[in-house]
């Protein structure tokens, strides 16, 4: 029997904690089979190739740089890596604008370098997932160039979303859709004779034209791209903007614009924004005519078959789909579709015990309803790192980047909470994603001078939205070395803040209590205790500022995350395995998560 959702919504009572009265709830999530497929419990580390490791000193990370440091990830204890795009690209959106899906951009290396990376990773027991960007290509893709050169109504144009404009002379866009990065989602073309022509759709930058997924050639092309990389040995794909491929018939006007974080803003008025996000409790996204259309699922069913034709071990698909509510989001991970989807509800949950508990329970229940594992994620290349995000009090406006003139996060508080949040996350059953640098406790760059900013959002909103550069800064490996050891020169494509040297890998390896050692301990413990395939029940009796649960993996592990000001006591006989911060007088202090063996 399981607890009802209504019980969940009621916060537990405040009051002094008497560990003797603790009570374990009914099981919320049953344990997975001990021999479950690897991806149902994997910890996948996201590498943002531009910023992980630079082998040639040009200031931009590359594939040989990644290969040379893969032993670091073996020692960290991750199961797989996901590489953000390294394909041929003019880099208008840091590689999410692909000009050739079957080649490596010279910035990052060659196909031979990709093969070497795969071979080395596999030799170390690390699986490799690559990014697939099917919603749009670069405008420099040969197909789009051919489409521009061809006439309206041609087969070439039908591979993308070309439409005539509205207004007397077609001078107005076909509808009111706004780009996720700001500004209109349509750009007008110029015909060969210099006269203004049709418009094309780009949900992101104007250099990222959307494909027409109703066209069978687009579908077969992507099946072929999947096979190209599967034949080279990749273990799966992270699918970019998985909820965007199909647009509603007739392209009706939208009621709102979706920003990078999945928030919405009204499109009334001139369509410009002030950077504020809608927070009216209304689920706007369900009816957005370019997101989460039912037709996308057909695409993923076919892809699943392509992957399954490669046999076992499973090759996987992971959806980047900012979809609400959770019942719709889990449709992407039905048994014949993708394997995983990012859990953005967990990522966006505020540092409030009731909210965290609620999202943990609803995520597990939603995933269980389709037989998929839940996933957990706190940071990625599109959001403010959690060590910075949690340095603000809950309720602080969710930001797309932090600029020097903005209120600054409390760095120490953010790190303390980030460590506690990760210690909670890595105790949860399912898959987990770790974004490069979070294992160092790295904060965002929050004082980057504007002239360095490269995220198209910054320019397209005239600076109203700071954008994502702050979470994409090259990693510090060796404190005080040129580029803090990112590469052999002092060049970095985005400037490293001075404080980054304090977080460098070499200052943390083997140092007790360092964030890197905490992650290593957590990942090793998670594996040894089989937490990824464990069951989950909540522990009742702590105050409303505590998330307490039991993961029944290989044995019973009690997890206590104390978000309140008052320290809390562990039950008699609980043996502490790991703690995100030192215990004080045997008590779990504020903003600390503990794992304990509990018979
Ligand atoms: C995804 C990526 C993001 C990119 C966008 C457009 O959201 O994570 O970085 O800008 O898609 O491809």
XYZ file of C-alpha atoms and ligand atoms in Angstrom:
611
model
C 0.000 0.000 0.000
C 1.210 3.504 -0.724
C 0.415 6.817 0.865
C -1.986 9.137 -0.863
C -0.837 12.379 -2.414
C -3.010 14.365 -0.045
C -1.043 13.096 2.944
C 2.058 14.340 1.216
C 0.792 17.877 0.849
C 0.402 18.279 4.585
C 3.665 19.442 6.192
C 4.686 17.508 9.259
C 4.265 19.272 12.589
C 6.888 21.502 14.087
C 8.223 20.708 17.508
C 11.119 19.143 19.368
C 12.407 16.027 17.710
C 12.168 12.869 19.675
C 13.966 10.269 17.582
C 12.289 7.534 19.574
C 8.937 8.449 18.080
C 10.111 8.382 14.490
C 7.904 6.351 12.208
C 8.624 5.081 8.701
C 5.853 5.738 6.186
C 4.564 3.144 3.774
C 6.902 2.558 0.870
C 6.608 5.366 -1.683
C 8.778 3.659 -4.268
C 9.595 -0.049 -4.427
C 13.145 -1.259 -4.966
C 14.282 -1.949 -8.507
C 15.556 -5.380 -9.394
C 19.186 -5.811 -8.290
C 20.166 -6.678 -11.867
C 18.326 -3.672 -13.338
C 19.764 -2.173 -16.530
C 22.701 0.161 -15.958
C 20.861 3.355 -16.848
C 18.160 2.863 -14.212
C 20.653 3.819 -11.532
C 23.560 5.452 -13.372
C 25.337 8.616 -12.312
C 26.038 10.539 -15.493
C 28.558 13.378 -15.486
C 27.948 16.220 -17.924
C 31.003 17.507 -19.733
C 30.656 20.851 -21.443
C 33.522 20.338 -23.917
C 34.371 24.028 -24.321
C 35.138 24.301 -20.632
C 36.441 21.034 -19.269
C 40.028 20.693 -20.456
C 42.004 22.410 -23.209
C 44.834 20.414 -24.801
C 46.159 22.950 -27.305
C 46.121 26.232 -25.431
C 43.583 28.059 -27.599
C 41.452 28.726 -24.540
C 38.662 26.388 -25.619
C 38.364 22.863 -24.271
C 38.588 19.973 -26.729
C 38.219 16.220 -27.141
C 41.905 15.323 -26.618
C 41.744 17.417 -23.443
C 38.802 15.360 -22.250
C 40.459 12.056 -23.124
C 43.616 13.011 -21.246
C 41.703 13.524 -18.018
C 39.181 10.691 -18.034
C 40.944 8.930 -15.177
C 39.756 11.802 -12.993
C 36.195 10.681 -13.706
C 36.994 7.039 -13.075
C 38.379 8.083 -9.687
C 35.325 10.251 -9.056
C 33.202 7.151 -9.594
C 30.717 8.107 -12.306
C 29.139 5.540 -14.622
C 28.906 7.621 -17.776
C 29.598 10.999 -19.301
C 27.282 13.111 -21.403
C 29.120 15.410 -23.772
C 27.440 18.633 -24.870
C 27.764 19.115 -28.669
C 31.192 18.982 -30.286
C 29.939 18.810 -33.896
C 30.785 21.135 -36.765
C 29.169 24.425 -35.848
C 29.591 28.162 -36.236
C 29.108 28.256 -32.446
C 26.286 30.787 -32.455
C 24.849 28.913 -29.469
C 28.019 27.228 -28.225
C 27.559 24.227 -30.512
C 23.780 23.788 -30.142
C 23.692 25.089 -33.702
C 24.931 22.102 -35.692
C 26.117 22.485 -39.275
C 27.224 18.861 -39.745
C 25.838 16.153 -37.477
C 28.436 13.633 -38.605
C 31.661 15.487 -37.961
C 33.648 17.124 -35.173
C 34.270 20.854 -35.199
C 37.990 21.631 -35.627
C 37.730 23.641 -32.396
C 37.236 20.358 -30.560
C 39.304 17.998 -32.714
C 38.538 15.338 -35.291
C 36.445 12.208 -35.684
C 39.593 10.251 -34.824
C 39.728 12.189 -31.537
C 36.104 11.230 -30.863
C 36.958 7.582 -31.519
C 39.948 7.806 -29.175
C 37.784 9.363 -26.479
C 35.239 6.564 -26.801
C 37.881 3.895 -26.662
C 39.617 5.381 -23.628
C 36.354 5.948 -21.759
C 35.172 2.421 -22.440
C 38.539 1.083 -21.344
C 38.018 2.865 -18.021
C 34.491 1.498 -17.678
C 32.835 4.836 -18.454
C 29.951 4.976 -20.913
C 29.615 7.887 -23.327
C 26.404 9.720 -24.173
C 26.434 12.377 -26.852
C 24.113 15.303 -27.436
C 21.647 15.214 -30.302
C 20.072 18.469 -31.472
C 17.045 17.548 -33.609
C 14.783 20.577 -33.228
C 16.960 22.858 -35.312
C 20.217 22.968 -37.225
C 22.623 25.789 -37.831
C 21.675 28.172 -40.623
C 25.029 27.112 -42.091
C 23.850 23.499 -42.515
C 23.879 22.542 -46.237
C 20.162 21.812 -46.115
C 19.329 25.285 -44.895
C 21.648 26.931 -47.371
C 19.942 24.954 -50.139
C 16.554 25.955 -48.764
C 17.487 29.619 -48.864
C 18.637 29.270 -52.470
C 15.474 27.407 -53.496
C 12.052 28.838 -54.250
C 9.106 29.060 -51.848
C 7.169 25.804 -51.921
C 10.248 23.768 -52.963
C 11.259 20.427 -51.469
C 14.347 22.121 -50.012
C 12.275 24.683 -48.125
C 9.957 22.007 -46.809
C 12.769 20.602 -44.649
C 12.454 23.732 -42.475
C 9.562 25.944 -41.358
C 9.263 28.599 -44.075
C 6.065 30.636 -44.259
C 4.814 33.728 -46.034
C 4.556 36.790 -43.848
C 1.326 38.477 -42.879
C 0.407 42.109 -43.426
C -0.231 43.707 -46.779
C 3.197 42.886 -48.187
C 4.202 39.995 -45.975
C 6.167 42.425 -43.843
C 4.849 40.968 -40.563
C 5.853 37.577 -39.143
C 3.517 34.616 -39.722
C 2.463 34.549 -36.053
C 3.374 36.015 -32.651
C 5.801 33.340 -31.496
C 8.772 34.611 -29.538
C 12.239 33.072 -29.409
C 13.263 31.394 -26.146
C 16.323 33.627 -26.303
C 14.234 36.800 -26.709
C 12.896 38.670 -29.725
C 10.714 37.217 -32.482
C 10.930 33.527 -33.420
C 10.772 34.420 -37.129
C 13.349 35.964 -39.437
C 12.600 37.195 -42.900
C 14.739 35.996 -45.794
C 15.965 38.004 -48.759
C 15.414 36.595 -52.241
C 18.175 36.356 -54.848
C 17.047 39.613 -56.475
C 17.384 41.454 -53.160
C 13.681 41.702 -52.396
C 12.310 40.561 -49.023
C 11.093 36.960 -49.116
C 9.509 34.367 -46.843
C 10.073 34.007 -43.119
C 11.565 31.015 -41.299
C 10.934 29.830 -37.771
C 13.624 29.603 -35.100
C 12.485 28.930 -31.560
C 16.019 29.846 -30.448
C 18.548 32.094 -32.184
C 18.000 33.226 -35.767
C 21.017 31.089 -36.630
C 19.093 28.005 -35.442
C 16.286 27.358 -37.975
C 13.705 24.783 -36.858
C 13.375 21.615 -38.909
C 10.000 20.552 -40.283
C 9.458 17.251 -38.515
C 6.387 16.500 -40.634
C 8.790 15.868 -43.524
C 9.876 12.193 -43.746
C 13.329 13.152 -44.985
C 14.019 14.937 -41.697
C 12.978 11.805 -39.832
C 15.120 9.444 -41.874
C 18.078 11.801 -41.677
C 18.039 11.727 -37.895
C 17.646 7.954 -37.791
C 20.758 7.834 -39.937
C 22.585 10.250 -37.605
C 21.691 8.017 -34.660
C 23.182 5.043 -36.485
C 26.290 6.994 -37.419
C 27.170 7.581 -33.768
C 25.916 4.195 -32.557
C 28.177 2.547 -35.122
C 31.085 4.500 -33.636
C 30.222 3.068 -30.230
C 28.302 5.706 -28.287
C 26.097 4.475 -25.461
C 23.263 6.904 -25.920
C 21.952 10.359 -26.676
C 20.815 13.301 -24.633
C 18.045 14.743 -26.803
C 18.008 18.529 -26.933
C 14.636 20.319 -26.764
C 12.889 16.962 -27.057
C 9.497 18.585 -26.504
C 9.807 21.011 -29.411
C 9.991 19.017 -32.630
C 6.325 19.063 -33.615
C 4.365 22.293 -33.896
C 0.595 22.591 -33.652
C -1.145 22.414 -37.027
C -1.770 25.869 -38.461
C 0.822 27.474 -36.164
C -1.701 29.408 -34.047
C -0.591 32.386 -31.966
C 0.887 31.577 -28.556
C -0.238 33.109 -25.313
C 3.218 33.322 -23.841
C 6.889 33.076 -24.503
C 8.945 30.389 -22.760
C 12.271 31.545 -21.374
C 15.391 29.464 -21.041
C 14.448 28.153 -17.618
C 11.117 26.858 -18.770
C 9.283 29.808 -17.242
C 6.765 31.719 -19.261
C 6.184 35.373 -19.966
C 3.165 36.980 -21.507
C 3.419 37.831 -25.198
C 0.889 40.606 -24.858
C 2.074 44.051 -25.816
C 5.270 44.311 -27.803
C 6.590 40.918 -26.845
C 9.614 42.323 -25.063
C 10.340 41.226 -21.534
C 11.668 42.693 -18.350
C 13.366 39.510 -17.275
C 10.745 38.701 -14.672
C 9.240 35.276 -14.757
C 5.582 34.437 -14.512
C 4.826 32.899 -11.158
C 1.057 32.841 -11.035
C 0.720 29.136 -10.408
C -0.922 28.651 -13.810
C 0.468 25.935 -16.041
C 0.932 27.912 -19.237
C 3.042 25.413 -21.071
C 0.402 22.790 -21.640
C -1.172 24.864 -24.391
C 1.903 26.340 -25.976
C 1.587 25.452 -29.674
C 5.262 24.643 -30.096
C 5.905 22.564 -26.978
C 4.926 19.039 -26.041
C 2.676 18.255 -28.972
C 1.515 14.644 -28.957
C 3.182 13.978 -32.297
C 6.689 14.044 -30.796
C 6.177 10.648 -29.210
C 5.982 8.891 -32.553
C 9.513 10.111 -33.307
C 10.935 8.651 -30.102
C 9.193 5.324 -30.569
C 11.046 4.911 -33.846
C 14.342 5.982 -32.260
C 13.899 3.476 -29.471
C 13.652 0.740 -32.091
C 16.814 1.980 -33.755
C 18.650 1.820 -30.431
C 17.253 -1.585 -29.567
C 18.483 -2.981 -32.850
C 21.974 -2.568 -31.351
C 21.162 -5.130 -28.650
C 22.483 -5.096 -25.110
C 23.826 -3.453 -23.058
C 21.148 -0.864 -23.676
C 21.910 2.312 -25.565
C 19.808 5.093 -24.082
C 17.862 8.234 -24.878
C 17.492 10.993 -22.309
C 14.952 13.753 -22.944
C 15.595 17.384 -22.273
C 11.920 18.293 -22.070
C 10.753 21.239 -19.976
C 7.260 19.803 -19.706
C 4.620 20.152 -17.020
C 2.805 18.601 -15.301
C 4.844 15.531 -14.384
C 2.150 13.254 -15.823
C 2.886 14.688 -19.271
C 6.631 14.710 -18.733
C 6.749 10.986 -17.998
C 5.029 10.233 -21.294
C 8.530 10.678 -22.791
C 9.784 7.701 -20.790
C 7.058 5.189 -21.484
C 8.494 1.723 -22.112
C 8.695 2.120 -25.890
C 10.093 5.682 -25.902
C 13.039 7.244 -24.111
C 14.823 5.739 -21.123
C 15.244 8.850 -19.015
C 14.127 12.471 -18.837
C 15.736 15.238 -16.825
C 13.840 16.013 -13.656
C 13.668 19.788 -13.841
C 11.065 19.914 -11.079
C 13.760 18.722 -8.703
C 16.289 21.194 -10.084
C 13.921 24.129 -9.683
C 12.575 23.171 -6.242
C 13.347 25.796 -3.612
C 15.440 24.989 -0.534
C 12.349 24.225 1.533
C 11.936 20.806 3.100
C 8.278 20.451 2.267
C 8.875 21.299 -1.387
C 11.783 18.914 -1.703
C 9.899 16.085 -0.099
C 6.918 16.773 -2.261
C 8.918 16.748 -5.507
C 10.808 13.599 -4.512
C 7.557 11.778 -3.890
C 5.717 13.038 -6.948
C 8.712 12.351 -9.216
C 8.997 8.767 -8.043
C 5.284 8.177 -8.335
C 5.082 9.695 -11.813
C 8.079 7.701 -13.084
C 6.771 4.523 -11.461
C 3.449 4.981 -13.223
C 5.212 4.242 -16.531
C 7.858 1.878 -15.166
C 10.747 4.328 -15.692
C 13.420 5.324 -13.197
C 13.247 8.881 -11.939
C 16.279 11.072 -12.501
C 17.753 13.778 -10.309
C 19.706 16.840 -11.336
C 20.711 20.098 -9.658
C 22.901 21.886 -12.216
C 23.645 21.981 -15.917
C 25.000 24.356 -18.560
C 21.708 26.281 -18.800
C 21.078 27.247 -15.177
C 22.851 29.061 -12.366
C 24.979 26.458 -10.563
C 23.321 25.191 -7.397
C 26.223 26.387 -5.238
C 25.225 29.922 -6.296
C 21.475 29.429 -6.626
C 21.230 28.186 -3.053
C 23.225 31.169 -1.830
C 19.999 33.177 -1.962
C 17.083 32.706 0.372
C 14.219 30.599 -1.002
C 11.783 32.783 -2.877
C 14.524 34.785 -4.548
C 13.612 35.319 -8.195
C 14.802 32.478 -10.399
C 17.470 34.022 -12.561
C 18.889 33.448 -15.999
C 22.460 34.299 -14.941
C 23.785 36.634 -12.267
C 25.453 39.897 -13.276
C 27.830 42.059 -11.263
C 25.094 44.629 -10.625
C 22.649 42.020 -9.291
C 22.311 41.024 -5.638
C 25.140 38.564 -5.040
C 24.690 35.091 -3.568
C 26.194 34.217 -0.197
C 29.015 31.945 -1.354
C 29.573 30.067 1.896
C 25.870 29.508 2.475
C 25.416 28.421 -1.150
C 28.202 25.871 -0.888
C 26.960 24.507 2.411
C 23.466 24.057 1.020
C 24.756 22.710 -2.292
C 26.683 20.003 -0.457
C 23.589 19.140 1.550
C 21.403 19.133 -1.574
C 23.791 16.821 -3.431
C 24.060 14.483 -0.457
C 20.282 14.239 -0.511
C 20.152 13.823 -4.291
C 22.704 11.033 -4.461
C 20.758 9.022 -1.888
C 17.668 8.877 -4.092
C 16.723 5.877 -6.216
C 17.020 6.337 -9.983
C 19.553 7.991 -12.243
C 21.465 11.132 -11.321
C 23.212 13.824 -13.318
C 26.253 15.762 -12.124
C 27.390 18.870 -13.999
C 31.121 19.401 -14.389
C 32.584 21.465 -11.573
C 29.812 20.908 -9.094
C 32.022 18.228 -7.552
C 34.390 21.089 -6.742
C 31.626 23.196 -5.212
C 32.146 25.673 -8.015
C 29.974 28.789 -7.950
C 28.842 30.669 -11.048
C 30.918 33.549 -12.263
C 28.719 36.348 -10.958
C 30.826 39.359 -11.884
C 31.696 38.706 -15.522
C 32.139 41.932 -17.498
C 29.457 42.149 -20.174
C 31.934 42.328 -23.037
C 32.790 38.660 -22.509
C 29.223 37.415 -22.654
C 28.485 35.000 -25.499
C 25.063 33.562 -24.698
C 22.758 34.804 -27.493
C 20.135 35.553 -24.849
C 22.166 38.504 -23.597
C 22.253 40.238 -26.985
C 18.722 39.260 -28.006
C 17.241 40.786 -24.842
C 19.568 43.818 -24.947
C 21.071 42.665 -21.669
C 17.750 42.316 -19.832
C 18.610 38.651 -19.371
C 22.177 38.008 -18.341
C 22.295 34.533 -19.829
C 24.150 31.339 -19.101
C 27.829 32.224 -19.444
C 28.313 32.305 -15.678
C 27.857 28.530 -15.330
C 30.035 27.732 -18.356
C 33.405 29.098 -17.265
C 36.452 26.808 -17.799
C 37.289 24.528 -14.885
C 40.207 25.142 -12.508
C 42.469 22.093 -12.274
C 45.693 23.478 -10.795
C 45.497 26.518 -8.520
C 47.635 29.380 -9.695
C 48.868 27.734 -12.930
C 48.110 29.567 -16.180
C 44.318 29.306 -16.686
C 44.359 27.420 -13.357
C 45.493 24.392 -15.321
C 42.533 24.387 -17.726
C 45.051 24.275 -20.566
C 48.727 24.905 -21.288
C 48.234 28.641 -21.884
C 46.629 31.400 -19.867
C 43.771 31.686 -22.344
C 40.184 30.825 -21.415
C 37.212 31.613 -23.685
C 35.382 33.058 -20.681
C 37.343 34.662 -17.845
C 37.754 32.622 -14.657
C 36.827 34.583 -11.534
C 39.706 35.029 -9.063
C 37.972 32.799 -6.544
C 38.162 29.826 -8.920
C 41.709 29.051 -7.802
C 40.314 28.266 -4.339
C 38.264 25.479 -5.919
C 40.942 23.925 -8.143
C 41.048 20.147 -8.297
C 44.605 19.970 -6.905
C 43.569 21.848 -3.763
C 40.863 19.252 -3.064
C 42.223 15.837 -4.021
C 42.865 13.846 -0.864
C 41.820 16.746 1.368
C 39.418 15.560 4.029
C 36.179 17.455 3.963
C 36.752 18.939 0.503
C 33.752 18.949 -1.799
C 35.571 16.697 -4.272
C 36.199 14.108 -1.562
C 32.592 14.408 -0.440
C 31.419 13.573 -3.983
C 33.825 10.644 -4.190
C 32.542 9.284 -0.896
C 28.925 9.763 -1.936
C 29.390 8.101 -5.304
C 31.272 5.154 -3.836
C 28.680 4.815 -1.059
C 25.797 5.046 -3.470
C 27.274 2.213 -5.471
C 28.207 0.001 -2.497
C 24.828 0.460 -0.859
C 22.922 0.090 -4.145
C 21.001 3.271 -3.388
C 20.226 3.792 -7.076
C 18.024 0.702 -7.098
C 16.749 1.043 -3.543
C 13.230 1.592 -2.251
C 12.124 4.829 -0.601
C 9.964 5.592 2.383
C 9.773 8.825 4.344
C 10.514 9.069 8.032
C 7.839 10.937 9.954
C 8.412 12.727 13.221
C 11.040 15.314 12.471
C 9.885 18.909 12.189
C 8.702 20.521 8.992
C 12.251 21.713 8.188
C 13.640 18.223 7.726
C 13.526 15.789 4.825
C 14.040 12.350 6.336
C 13.802 9.145 4.391
C 14.952 5.579 4.282
C 16.487 4.077 1.185
C 16.231 0.322 1.285
C 19.010 -0.615 -1.091
C 21.517 -3.238 -0.046
C 20.635 -2.266 3.546
C 18.515 0.383 5.274
C 20.091 3.812 4.917
C 18.547 6.690 6.827
C 18.932 10.057 5.130
C 18.320 13.198 7.157
C 18.494 16.600 5.471
C 18.085 19.374 8.011
C 17.060 22.650 6.393
C 16.020 24.259 9.663
C 17.957 26.470 12.056
C 17.772 23.979 14.944
C 20.079 20.960 14.999
C 18.332 17.587 14.965
C 19.186 14.297 16.587
C 19.676 10.970 14.869
C 17.880 7.946 16.242
C 19.595 5.682 18.721
C 21.891 3.226 17.022
C 22.152 5.113 13.730
C 25.706 4.865 12.431
C 26.786 7.889 10.404
C 28.212 6.959 6.995
C 28.701 10.392 5.500
C 27.722 13.924 6.345
C 27.764 16.986 4.105
C 29.113 19.053 7.035
C 30.561 18.007 10.392
C 28.076 17.001 13.061
C 27.984 19.270 16.096
C 27.731 17.458 19.443
C 26.425 14.440 17.523
C 23.583 16.524 16.131
C 22.825 17.233 12.463
C 23.283 21.002 12.174
C 21.506 23.396 9.858
C 21.803 22.892 6.094
C 23.377 19.489 6.476
C 22.480 16.070 5.107
C 23.574 12.832 6.730
C 23.470 9.235 5.572
C 23.359 6.724 8.394
C 23.123 2.964 8.605
C 19.911 2.218 10.461
C 19.014 -1.319 11.343
C 18.827 23.241 -24.935
C 20.273 23.362 -24.537
C 20.658 24.791 -24.568
C 20.469 25.321 -25.970
C 19.045 25.093 -26.456
C 18.928 25.294 -27.938
O 17.982 23.814 -24.013
O 20.476 22.762 -23.292
O 21.968 24.997 -24.143
O 20.765 26.685 -26.014
O 18.627 23.783 -26.200
O 19.544 24.246 -28.622
